[in-house]
């Protein structure tokens, strides 16, 4: 239900823009559902489905699940049905959702930037090993995602998560999705401000809270006090970004309305200074605007970014101040761009004399045993724990200097590299057709094979080139902001056959430059031809670059023929 506070509030202090057509904005009196998703949420708050899972569905089995719960409200519990095996990507858009449904689930467990101690890591590993056929992936939202989950096992999994203070609650759905927090919060020597308390407080106040359980669409939060902007604030709905005010000291600027998918937009900066203890209130204000004024008529236009784009940043800030906070916020210059990737891979000194170690799997893929083994290593060396990153990596905190070399070696032994190649370090991939009902192509295995091939062809690459592999246009692995962004599509091979392929985005990035990748007209690459395509483009870049020129900067001036991979500079393995 809409926030009932508006039934008794005095007249608004701010003039609210009104679209020409009703968009289902609650605070403009448009409370009748305009699509089936809104109707389902009105019929029953999705948070109520937890009890039905615990006491009905888990006991009676998959066939007992109400379809409205199965394909709707289950998401608020972090559960999606996974893709039925054997259905290729050519049928993804042509089949009804129920035809793609398997009888197993993906479960998403949120970490919210929290430190995962040995007990948490072992619990996460146990879930993968005992209930998910060994699966576990680190997502770029700092989640752990499992597959092959059976409804009968969900209560036991939740009990295990509860025992270590973790949850899958609202990890999906039109809800406060898992928060991104700096993996090095509280320990980095160059940190501006530690925002750990604010994320914990937002979670305590607003998760499992029916005032914030029904947004128009997903609501993504990012908070970092690190100058590397390690939580990709430019592409979140609301981001709190560390900044120093010349009089008030460290605090946070607020950025709103970022997001990718089929209509990518970078967040707009409010240019305000928020002290740490006011961050939860401001979060609730931004979330409240989205809940009350967000567009609910069309799902494709229901993200906060569309409201921000229509209102403009000045109007958004005015509504936030006047209608939700009842105060004028202190102005500040927004923080500068980052010159660092923010993945924290490698060995770094902490401000307390210990070290943190960032390590990379390949494209986020780990498994239950790896997580269990990582928990054992954390205990063995007396480390503080691990945090997940927004780049599908992990960072172990609190390692003694005398243990660093041994810890790095032990990480490598379980498949986590603290000294990875540039390719392994800089490649991400979404879930892909293996389990995702929206996907068109394979991603995880394709990314793994691509990394291996590029390591062989460019074993000593001396500059980072990011590759993000996505199974569909939804950009879960951030297609548009990679040096080489790959969006899964159906392509035609040389014989005219439909095959798996990718639309290519080149030269995107966030941080030092916020740029969406360049698309070449009518240009697709087959999955089978991807290794050679990337090889040709990278070889051209290495041959043509000027001193210190990044891949993204080179893309801006390179000929389209070269970017299409039609110019082959070398056919033999290249050593830089």
Coordinates of C-alpha atoms in Angstrom, one line a residue:
X1 CA 0.0 0.0 0.0
X2 CA 1.1 3.6 -0.5
X3 CA 2.6 5.4 2.4
X4 CA -0.5 6.5 4.4
X5 CA 1.3 9.4 5.9
X6 CA 0.3 11.4 2.8
X7 CA -3.4 11.2 3.9
X8 CA -2.7 13.6 6.8
X9 CA 0.2 15.7 5.6
X10 CA -0.3 19.4 5.0
X11 CA -0.1 20.8 1.4
X12 CA 3.2 20.3 -0.3
X13 CA 5.8 23.0 -0.1
X14 CA 7.1 22.3 -3.5
X15 CA 5.5 22.3 -7.0
X16 CA 5.7 18.8 -8.4
X17 CA 6.0 18.3 -12.1
X18 CA 3.1 16.4 -13.6
X19 CA 3.5 14.2 -16.7
X20 CA 1.0 14.7 -19.5
X21 CA -0.2 11.1 -19.0
X22 CA -0.8 9.4 -15.6
X23 CA 2.2 7.3 -14.7
X24 CA 0.8 5.7 -11.5
X25 CA 2.5 8.1 -9.1
X26 CA 1.1 7.5 -5.7
X27 CA 1.6 11.0 -4.3
X28 CA -0.3 12.4 -7.2
X29 CA -3.3 10.3 -6.3
X30 CA -2.7 7.6 -8.9
X31 CA -3.0 4.6 -6.7
X32 CA -4.8 2.1 -8.9
X33 CA -2.5 -0.5 -10.4
X34 CA -1.7 0.0 -14.0
X35 CA 0.0 -3.4 -14.7
X36 CA -0.1 -7.0 -13.4
X37 CA 3.1 -6.4 -11.3
X38 CA 1.5 -3.5 -9.5
X39 CA -1.7 -5.5 -9.0
X40 CA 0.1 -8.4 -7.5
X41 CA 1.9 -6.1 -5.0
X42 CA -1.4 -4.5 -4.1
X43 CA -3.1 -7.9 -3.6
X44 CA -0.5 -9.0 -1.0
X45 CA 2.7 -7.4 0.3
X46 CA 5.5 -9.6 -1.1
X47 CA 7.1 -9.8 2.3
X48 CA 4.2 -12.0 3.4
X49 CA 5.3 -14.8 1.2
X50 CA 8.0 -15.8 3.6
X51 CA 5.6 -17.6 5.8
X52 CA 4.0 -19.4 2.9
X53 CA 7.4 -20.7 1.9
X54 CA 8.2 -21.9 5.4
X55 CA 4.9 -23.5 6.3
X56 CA 3.3 -24.5 3.0
X57 CA 5.4 -24.6 -0.1
X58 CA 8.5 -26.2 1.4
X59 CA 6.3 -29.0 2.9
X60 CA 4.0 -29.6 -0.1
X61 CA 6.5 -29.1 -2.8
X62 CA 7.0 -27.1 -6.0
X63 CA 3.6 -27.9 -7.5
X64 CA 1.8 -26.3 -4.6
X65 CA 3.3 -22.8 -5.3
X66 CA 0.8 -20.1 -6.4
X67 CA 2.0 -18.8 -9.8
X68 CA 1.7 -15.2 -8.4
X69 CA 4.1 -16.1 -5.7
X70 CA 6.4 -18.2 -7.9
X71 CA 7.0 -15.5 -10.6
X72 CA 6.5 -12.5 -8.4
X73 CA 6.7 -12.4 -4.6
X74 CA 9.4 -15.1 -4.3
X75 CA 11.8 -12.4 -5.6
X76 CA 11.5 -10.5 -2.3
X77 CA 12.9 -13.6 -0.7
X78 CA 15.9 -13.7 -3.1
X79 CA 14.5 -16.5 -5.2
X80 CA 14.0 -16.8 -9.0
X81 CA 13.1 -19.9 -10.9
X82 CA 16.1 -20.8 -13.0
X83 CA 16.2 -21.6 -16.7
X84 CA 15.0 -25.0 -17.8
X85 CA 18.0 -26.9 -19.3
X86 CA 18.1 -27.5 -23.0
X87 CA 16.4 -24.4 -24.2
X88 CA 18.7 -22.4 -26.5
X89 CA 18.9 -18.6 -26.6
X90 CA 17.0 -18.3 -29.9
X91 CA 13.8 -19.2 -28.0
X92 CA 14.3 -16.8 -25.0
X93 CA 12.1 -14.0 -26.3
X94 CA 9.6 -16.3 -28.0
X95 CA 8.5 -18.5 -25.1
X96 CA 6.3 -17.6 -22.1
X97 CA 8.0 -17.3 -18.8
X98 CA 6.4 -20.5 -17.4
X99 CA 7.8 -22.4 -20.4
X100 CA 11.3 -21.4 -19.4
X101 CA 10.8 -22.2 -15.7
X102 CA 12.7 -25.0 -14.2
X103 CA 11.6 -26.6 -10.9
X104 CA 14.8 -25.3 -9.2
X105 CA 15.7 -21.8 -8.0
X106 CA 18.5 -19.3 -8.1
X107 CA 19.0 -17.9 -4.5
X108 CA 20.7 -14.6 -4.0
X109 CA 22.3 -14.0 -0.6
X110 CA 23.2 -10.4 0.2
X111 CA 26.3 -9.2 1.9
X112 CA 25.7 -5.5 1.9
X113 CA 29.4 -4.7 2.2
X114 CA 29.6 -6.6 5.5
X115 CA 32.8 -8.3 6.7
X116 CA 32.4 -12.1 6.2
X117 CA 34.2 -13.9 9.0
X118 CA 35.1 -17.5 9.0
X119 CA 31.7 -18.7 10.2
X120 CA 29.9 -16.7 7.5
X121 CA 32.2 -18.0 4.8
X122 CA 31.8 -21.6 5.9
X123 CA 28.0 -21.2 6.1
X124 CA 28.0 -19.8 2.5
X125 CA 30.2 -22.7 1.4
X126 CA 27.9 -25.2 3.1
X127 CA 24.9 -23.9 1.2
X128 CA 26.7 -24.3 -2.1
X129 CA 28.0 -27.8 -1.3
X130 CA 24.9 -29.2 0.4
X131 CA 22.0 -27.6 -1.3
X132 CA 23.2 -26.1 -4.6
X133 CA 25.1 -28.8 -6.4
X134 CA 28.4 -27.1 -5.5
X135 CA 27.5 -23.8 -7.2
X136 CA 28.3 -20.3 -5.9
X137 CA 29.0 -17.1 -7.9
X138 CA 30.2 -13.7 -6.7
X139 CA 28.0 -11.2 -8.4
X140 CA 28.9 -7.5 -9.2
X141 CA 26.3 -6.5 -6.5
X142 CA 28.5 -8.2 -3.8
X143 CA 26.1 -11.1 -3.5
X144 CA 26.6 -14.8 -3.5
X145 CA 24.3 -16.5 -6.0
X146 CA 23.4 -20.2 -5.9
X147 CA 21.6 -22.4 -8.3
X148 CA 19.7 -25.8 -8.2
X149 CA 18.0 -24.8 -4.9
X150 CA 14.9 -26.8 -4.1
X151 CA 11.9 -25.3 -2.4
X152 CA 12.0 -28.0 0.2
X153 CA 15.5 -27.0 1.3
X154 CA 14.8 -23.2 1.6
X155 CA 13.9 -23.3 5.4
X156 CA 17.1 -25.1 6.2
X157 CA 19.1 -22.7 4.2
X158 CA 17.5 -19.7 5.8
X159 CA 18.1 -21.2 9.2
X160 CA 21.8 -21.6 8.4
X161 CA 21.9 -18.0 7.1
X162 CA 20.1 -16.7 10.2
X163 CA 22.6 -18.5 12.5
X164 CA 25.5 -16.3 11.1
X165 CA 23.5 -13.1 10.6
X166 CA 22.9 -13.3 6.9
X167 CA 19.8 -13.2 4.7
X168 CA 18.4 -13.5 1.2
X169 CA 15.6 -11.1 2.2
X170 CA 14.8 -8.5 -0.5
X171 CA 17.8 -9.6 -2.6
X172 CA 15.5 -9.4 -5.6
X173 CA 12.2 -7.7 -6.4
X174 CA 10.9 -4.1 -6.3
X175 CA 12.7 -3.5 -3.1
X176 CA 15.9 -2.2 -1.5
X177 CA 18.3 -4.5 -3.4
X178 CA 21.6 -5.5 -1.8
X179 CA 23.8 -2.5 -0.9
X180 CA 27.3 -2.0 -2.3
X181 CA 29.8 -1.0 0.4
X182 CA 33.5 -0.3 0.1
X183 CA 35.4 -3.6 0.5
X184 CA 38.2 -1.7 2.4
X185 CA 35.9 0.4 4.7
X186 CA 37.6 1.1 8.0
X187 CA 41.0 -0.2 7.0
X188 CA 42.3 1.7 3.9
X189 CA 45.0 4.2 4.7
X190 CA 43.6 6.6 2.1
X191 CA 39.9 6.3 3.0
X192 CA 38.0 9.6 3.4
X193 CA 35.3 8.3 5.7
X194 CA 34.1 4.9 6.9
X195 CA 30.5 4.4 6.0
X196 CA 30.0 1.0 7.6
X197 CA 27.7 2.2 10.3
X198 CA 25.4 3.9 7.8
X199 CA 24.8 0.8 5.7
X200 CA 24.2 -1.3 8.9
X201 CA 21.7 1.3 10.1
X202 CA 19.9 1.6 6.7
X203 CA 19.6 -2.2 6.7
X204 CA 18.3 -2.3 10.3
X205 CA 15.7 0.4 9.8
X206 CA 14.4 -0.2 6.3
X207 CA 14.8 -3.8 5.3
X208 CA 11.8 -6.0 6.0
X209 CA 9.9 -2.8 6.4
X210 CA 6.6 -2.5 4.5
X211 CA 7.0 1.2 4.1
X212 CA 9.9 0.4 1.8
X213 CA 8.9 -3.0 0.3
X214 CA 7.0 -1.7 -2.7
X215 CA 9.0 0.5 -5.1
X216 CA 8.1 0.9 -8.8
X217 CA 11.1 -1.2 -9.6
X218 CA 14.4 -2.3 -8.1
X219 CA 16.3 0.3 -6.0
X220 CA 20.0 -0.1 -5.9
X221 CA 22.2 1.6 -3.2
X222 CA 25.9 2.3 -3.2
X223 CA 28.1 3.8 -0.4
X224 CA 31.8 4.4 -0.3
X225 CA 34.2 6.6 1.5
X226 CA 37.2 5.5 -0.6
X227 CA 38.6 7.8 -3.3
X228 CA 38.7 5.0 -5.9
X229 CA 34.8 5.1 -6.0
X230 CA 35.0 1.3 -5.5
X231 CA 31.2 0.8 -5.5
X232 CA 30.5 2.1 -9.0
X233 CA 28.3 5.0 -7.7
X234 CA 27.7 6.4 -11.2
X235 CA 25.3 3.5 -12.1
X236 CA 23.2 3.1 -8.9
X237 CA 19.8 4.6 -8.0
X238 CA 21.3 6.3 -4.9
X239 CA 24.9 6.6 -4.0
X240 CA 26.7 8.1 -1.1
X241 CA 30.2 9.2 -2.1
X242 CA 32.9 10.3 0.4
X243 CA 33.8 14.0 0.2
X244 CA 35.6 16.5 2.4
X245 CA 33.8 19.8 3.1
X246 CA 36.3 22.7 3.7
X247 CA 34.5 23.6 7.0
X248 CA 32.6 20.5 8.1
X249 CA 35.1 17.8 7.2
X250 CA 34.5 14.3 5.9
X251 CA 31.0 13.4 4.8
X252 CA 29.1 12.1 1.8
X253 CA 27.8 13.7 -1.4
X254 CA 24.6 12.1 -2.8
X255 CA 24.2 10.9 -6.4
X256 CA 20.9 9.8 -7.8
X257 CA 19.4 8.2 -10.9
X258 CA 22.1 6.0 -12.3
X259 CA 21.4 2.8 -14.1
X260 CA 22.2 0.8 -17.2
X261 CA 20.1 -1.8 -19.0
X262 CA 18.5 -0.7 -22.3
X263 CA 18.4 3.0 -21.4
X264 CA 21.7 3.7 -19.7
X265 CA 22.1 6.9 -17.6
X266 CA 24.8 8.1 -15.3
X267 CA 23.8 9.3 -11.8
X268 CA 23.4 13.0 -11.3
X269 CA 25.3 14.6 -8.4
X270 CA 23.3 16.6 -5.9
X271 CA 26.4 18.4 -4.7
X272 CA 25.5 18.2 -1.0
X273 CA 27.3 17.3 2.2
X274 CA 25.8 14.7 4.4
X275 CA 27.3 13.8 7.8
X276 CA 27.6 10.1 8.6
X277 CA 24.7 10.1 11.1
X278 CA 22.3 11.6 8.6
X279 CA 22.9 9.1 5.8
X280 CA 20.1 6.8 6.8
X281 CA 17.6 9.6 6.8
X282 CA 18.7 10.9 3.4
X283 CA 18.5 7.3 2.1
X284 CA 14.9 7.1 3.3
X285 CA 14.2 10.5 1.7
X286 CA 15.5 9.4 -1.8
X287 CA 13.8 6.0 -1.4
X288 CA 10.6 7.8 -0.4
X289 CA 10.6 10.0 -3.5
X290 CA 11.0 6.9 -5.7
X291 CA 8.2 5.1 -3.9
X292 CA 5.8 8.0 -4.0
X293 CA 6.6 9.7 -7.3
X294 CA 8.2 6.9 -9.3
X295 CA 6.5 5.8 -12.5
X296 CA 4.5 2.7 -12.1
X297 CA 2.6 2.5 -15.4
X298 CA 5.4 0.9 -17.6
X299 CA 8.0 -1.4 -16.1
X300 CA 10.5 -0.2 -18.8
X301 CA 10.2 3.3 -17.4
X302 CA 9.9 2.6 -13.8
X303 CA 13.5 3.0 -12.6
X304 CA 14.4 6.2 -10.6
X305 CA 16.6 7.4 -13.4
X306 CA 13.6 8.3 -15.5
X307 CA 12.1 10.4 -12.8
X308 CA 15.4 12.2 -12.2
X309 CA 15.9 12.8 -15.9
X310 CA 12.4 14.3 -16.2
X311 CA 12.6 16.4 -13.0
X312 CA 16.2 17.5 -13.3
X313 CA 18.7 17.4 -10.4
X314 CA 17.7 20.8 -9.0
X315 CA 14.0 19.8 -8.7
X316 CA 14.9 16.5 -7.2
X317 CA 17.1 18.1 -4.5
X318 CA 14.3 20.7 -3.8
X319 CA 11.7 17.9 -3.3
X320 CA 14.1 15.9 -1.1
X321 CA 14.9 18.9 1.1
X322 CA 11.3 20.4 1.4
X323 CA 9.1 17.4 1.4
X324 CA 11.2 14.6 3.0
X325 CA 14.0 16.1 5.1
X326 CA 12.5 19.5 6.0
X327 CA 15.9 21.1 5.9
X328 CA 18.3 22.7 3.4
X329 CA 21.3 20.5 2.8
X330 CA 24.8 21.9 3.0
X331 CA 26.3 22.4 -0.5
X332 CA 29.7 21.0 -1.5
X333 CA 31.7 20.4 -4.7
X334 CA 31.2 16.8 -5.8
X335 CA 34.3 14.6 -5.4
X336 CA 36.7 14.3 -8.3
X337 CA 36.9 11.4 -10.6
X338 CA 38.8 8.3 -9.6
X339 CA 42.1 7.3 -11.3
X340 CA 41.9 3.8 -9.8
X341 CA 39.9 0.8 -10.8
X342 CA 38.7 0.2 -7.2
X343 CA 38.9 -3.6 -7.4
X344 CA 41.6 -3.7 -4.7
X345 CA 43.3 -6.7 -6.2
X346 CA 46.8 -7.4 -4.8
X347 CA 48.4 -6.7 -1.5
X348 CA 47.9 -3.4 0.2
X349 CA 48.9 -1.9 3.6
X350 CA 46.1 -1.1 6.1
X351 CA 46.2 1.9 8.3
X352 CA 46.7 -0.3 11.3
X353 CA 49.9 -2.0 10.1
X354 CA 48.2 -5.1 8.8
X355 CA 47.4 -5.9 5.1
X356 CA 44.4 -6.5 2.9
X357 CA 44.6 -8.9 0.0
X358 CA 42.3 -8.7 -3.1
X359 CA 41.9 -11.8 -5.1
X360 CA 40.3 -12.7 -8.4
X361 CA 38.4 -15.8 -9.5
X362 CA 37.5 -15.9 -13.2
X363 CA 34.4 -13.9 -13.9
X364 CA 33.1 -14.3 -10.4
X365 CA 32.7 -18.1 -10.5
X366 CA 33.7 -19.9 -7.3
X367 CA 31.9 -22.8 -5.6
X368 CA 30.9 -24.0 -2.2
X369 CA 34.2 -25.6 -1.5
X370 CA 36.2 -22.5 -2.3
X371 CA 34.1 -20.5 0.1
X372 CA 34.5 -23.1 2.8
X373 CA 38.3 -23.2 2.2
X374 CA 38.4 -19.4 2.3
X375 CA 36.7 -19.5 5.7
X376 CA 39.3 -22.0 6.9
X377 CA 42.2 -19.7 5.7
X378 CA 40.7 -16.8 7.5
X379 CA 40.6 -18.8 10.7
X380 CA 44.1 -20.3 10.1
X381 CA 45.8 -16.9 9.7
X382 CA 43.6 -15.0 12.2
X383 CA 42.4 -12.6 9.5
X384 CA 39.5 -10.4 10.1
X385 CA 37.4 -11.8 7.3
X386 CA 36.6 -11.1 3.6
X387 CA 34.4 -8.7 1.8
X388 CA 33.0 -9.0 -1.8
X389 CA 33.6 -6.4 -4.4
X390 CA 31.5 -4.7 -7.2
X391 CA 33.9 -6.3 -9.7
X392 CA 33.2 -10.0 -8.8
X393 CA 36.3 -10.2 -6.7
X394 CA 36.9 -10.5 -2.9
X395 CA 39.2 -8.8 -0.4
X396 CA 40.6 -10.5 2.7
X397 CA 41.2 -8.0 5.5
X398 CA 43.5 -8.0 8.6
X399 CA 46.4 -10.2 7.4
X400 CA 49.6 -9.9 9.4
X401 CA 52.6 -8.8 7.3
X402 CA 54.5 -12.0 8.2
X403 CA 51.7 -14.1 6.7
X404 CA 51.1 -12.3 3.5
X405 CA 53.2 -14.5 1.2
X406 CA 51.8 -17.7 2.6
X407 CA 48.2 -16.4 2.5
X408 CA 48.6 -15.4 -1.2
X409 CA 50.0 -18.8 -2.0
X410 CA 47.1 -20.5 -0.2
X411 CA 44.6 -18.3 -2.0
X412 CA 46.1 -19.4 -5.3
X413 CA 45.8 -23.0 -4.3
X414 CA 42.0 -22.7 -4.0
X415 CA 41.6 -20.8 -7.3
X416 CA 41.8 -17.2 -6.0
X417 CA 44.6 -15.2 -7.5
X418 CA 46.0 -12.1 -5.8
X419 CA 48.4 -11.6 -8.7
X420 CA 46.2 -12.3 -11.7
X421 CA 46.8 -11.5 -15.3
X422 CA 45.3 -8.3 -16.6
X423 CA 42.7 -10.4 -18.4
X424 CA 41.6 -12.4 -15.4
X425 CA 41.6 -9.3 -13.3
X426 CA 39.5 -7.2 -15.7
X427 CA 36.9 -9.6 -17.0
X428 CA 33.4 -9.9 -15.6
X429 CA 30.4 -12.0 -16.7
X430 CA 26.7 -12.3 -15.8
X431 CA 25.0 -15.6 -15.1
X432 CA 24.1 -16.2 -18.8
X433 CA 22.1 -18.9 -20.5
X434 CA 23.2 -21.6 -18.1
X435 CA 20.7 -20.5 -15.5
X436 CA 19.1 -17.2 -16.5
X437 CA 15.7 -17.1 -18.3
X438 CA 16.5 -13.7 -19.9
X439 CA 19.8 -14.8 -21.4
X440 CA 20.5 -15.4 -25.1
X441 CA 24.1 -16.7 -24.9
X442 CA 26.5 -18.4 -22.6
X443 CA 28.6 -16.1 -20.6
X444 CA 30.5 -17.7 -17.7
X445 CA 32.1 -20.4 -19.6
X446 CA 32.7 -18.1 -22.6
X447 CA 34.4 -15.6 -20.4
X448 CA 36.6 -18.3 -18.9
X449 CA 37.7 -19.6 -22.3
X450 CA 38.3 -16.0 -23.5
X451 CA 40.5 -15.2 -20.5
X452 CA 42.5 -18.3 -21.1
X453 CA 43.0 -17.6 -24.8
X454 CA 43.9 -14.0 -24.2
X455 CA 46.4 -14.9 -21.5
X456 CA 48.1 -17.2 -24.1
X457 CA 48.0 -14.5 -26.9
X458 CA 49.0 -11.5 -24.7
X459 CA 50.8 -13.0 -21.8
X460 CA 52.4 -9.8 -20.7
X461 CA 49.8 -7.2 -21.4
X462 CA 51.0 -4.0 -19.7
X463 CA 47.8 -2.0 -19.4
X464 CA 44.3 -2.9 -18.1
X465 CA 41.6 -3.6 -20.7
X466 CA 38.2 -4.4 -19.1
X467 CA 35.9 -7.0 -20.8
X468 CA 32.3 -7.4 -19.5
X469 CA 30.3 -10.3 -20.9
X470 CA 26.5 -10.1 -20.8
X471 CA 24.0 -12.6 -21.8
X472 CA 21.2 -10.2 -22.8
X473 CA 20.5 -6.4 -23.1
X474 CA 19.8 -6.0 -19.3
X475 CA 23.5 -5.3 -18.6
X476 CA 23.8 -7.1 -15.3
X477 CA 27.6 -7.2 -15.9
X478 CA 27.6 -3.5 -17.0
X479 CA 28.0 -3.9 -20.8
X480 CA 28.2 -0.2 -21.6
X481 CA 31.0 0.8 -19.2
X482 CA 33.7 -1.6 -20.1
X483 CA 36.6 -1.1 -22.6
X484 CA 35.1 -4.1 -24.4
X485 CA 31.5 -4.6 -23.5
X486 CA 29.7 -7.7 -25.0
X487 CA 25.9 -7.9 -25.2
X488 CA 24.5 -11.3 -26.0
X489 CA 22.5 -11.4 -29.2
X490 CA 21.6 -13.8 -32.0
X491 CA 24.2 -13.4 -34.8
X492 CA 24.7 -14.9 -38.3
X493 CA 27.8 -16.9 -39.1
X494 CA 29.5 -16.9 -42.5
X495 CA 27.0 -19.4 -43.8
X496 CA 24.0 -17.4 -42.7
X497 CA 23.1 -19.6 -39.8
X498 CA 21.8 -18.2 -36.5
X499 CA 24.4 -18.6 -33.8
X500 CA 25.3 -17.1 -30.4
X501 CA 26.9 -13.8 -30.8
X502 CA 27.5 -10.3 -29.3
X503 CA 26.9 -6.7 -30.0
X504 CA 30.2 -4.9 -29.1
X505 CA 30.5 -1.7 -27.1
X506 CA 34.0 -0.2 -27.1
X507 CA 35.6 2.4 -24.9
X508 CA 33.2 2.6 -22.0
X509 CA 34.2 3.3 -18.5
X510 CA 33.4 4.8 -15.1
X511 CA 35.7 6.6 -12.7
X512 CA 38.4 8.4 -14.6
X513 CA 35.9 8.9 -17.4
X514 CA 32.2 8.2 -17.3
X515 CA 31.5 7.1 -20.8
X516 CA 29.2 4.7 -22.5
X517 CA 30.9 2.4 -24.9
X518 CA 30.7 3.2 -28.7
X519 CA 28.5 0.9 -30.8
X520 CA 29.4 0.2 -34.4
X521 CA 26.4 0.2 -36.8
X522 CA 25.2 -3.3 -37.7
X523 CA 28.2 -4.8 -36.1
X524 CA 28.0 -8.2 -34.3
X525 CA 30.6 -10.8 -33.5
X526 CA 29.8 -14.5 -33.3
X527 CA 30.7 -16.2 -30.0
X528 CA 32.9 -18.6 -32.0
X529 CA 34.8 -15.7 -33.5
X530 CA 35.2 -13.7 -30.3
X531 CA 38.8 -14.7 -29.5
X532 CA 40.1 -13.6 -32.9
X533 CA 38.0 -10.4 -32.8
X534 CA 39.3 -9.3 -29.5
X535 CA 42.8 -10.2 -30.5
X536 CA 42.6 -8.1 -33.7
X537 CA 41.3 -5.0 -31.8
X538 CA 43.7 -5.3 -28.9
X539 CA 46.6 -5.8 -31.3
X540 CA 45.6 -2.7 -33.3
X541 CA 45.4 -0.7 -30.0
X542 CA 48.9 -1.8 -29.0
X543 CA 50.3 -1.0 -32.4
X544 CA 48.7 2.5 -32.7
X545 CA 48.6 3.8 -29.1
X546 CA 50.6 6.8 -28.1
X547 CA 52.5 6.9 -24.8
X548 CA 50.2 6.6 -21.9
X549 CA 47.1 6.4 -24.1
X550 CA 44.3 4.2 -22.6
X551 CA 42.3 1.8 -24.7
X552 CA 39.2 4.0 -24.2
X553 CA 41.0 7.1 -25.4
X554 CA 42.3 5.2 -28.4
X555 CA 38.8 4.0 -29.4
X556 CA 37.7 7.6 -29.7
X557 CA 40.1 8.2 -32.6
X558 CA 40.5 4.7 -34.1
X559 CA 39.0 4.0 -37.6
X560 CA 35.8 2.0 -37.6
X561 CA 37.4 -0.6 -39.8
X562 CA 40.0 -1.3 -37.1
X563 CA 37.3 -1.4 -34.4
X564 CA 35.4 -3.9 -36.4
X565 CA 38.4 -6.2 -36.2
X566 CA 38.9 -6.2 -39.9
X567 CA 42.5 -5.1 -39.7
X568 CA 44.8 -7.9 -38.5
X569 CA 48.1 -6.5 -37.3
X570 CA 49.5 -9.9 -36.1
X571 CA 48.4 -13.5 -36.4
X572 CA 50.9 -15.0 -34.1
X573 CA 50.9 -14.8 -30.2
X574 CA 51.9 -11.3 -29.2
X575 CA 54.3 -10.6 -26.4
X576 CA 54.3 -7.0 -25.0

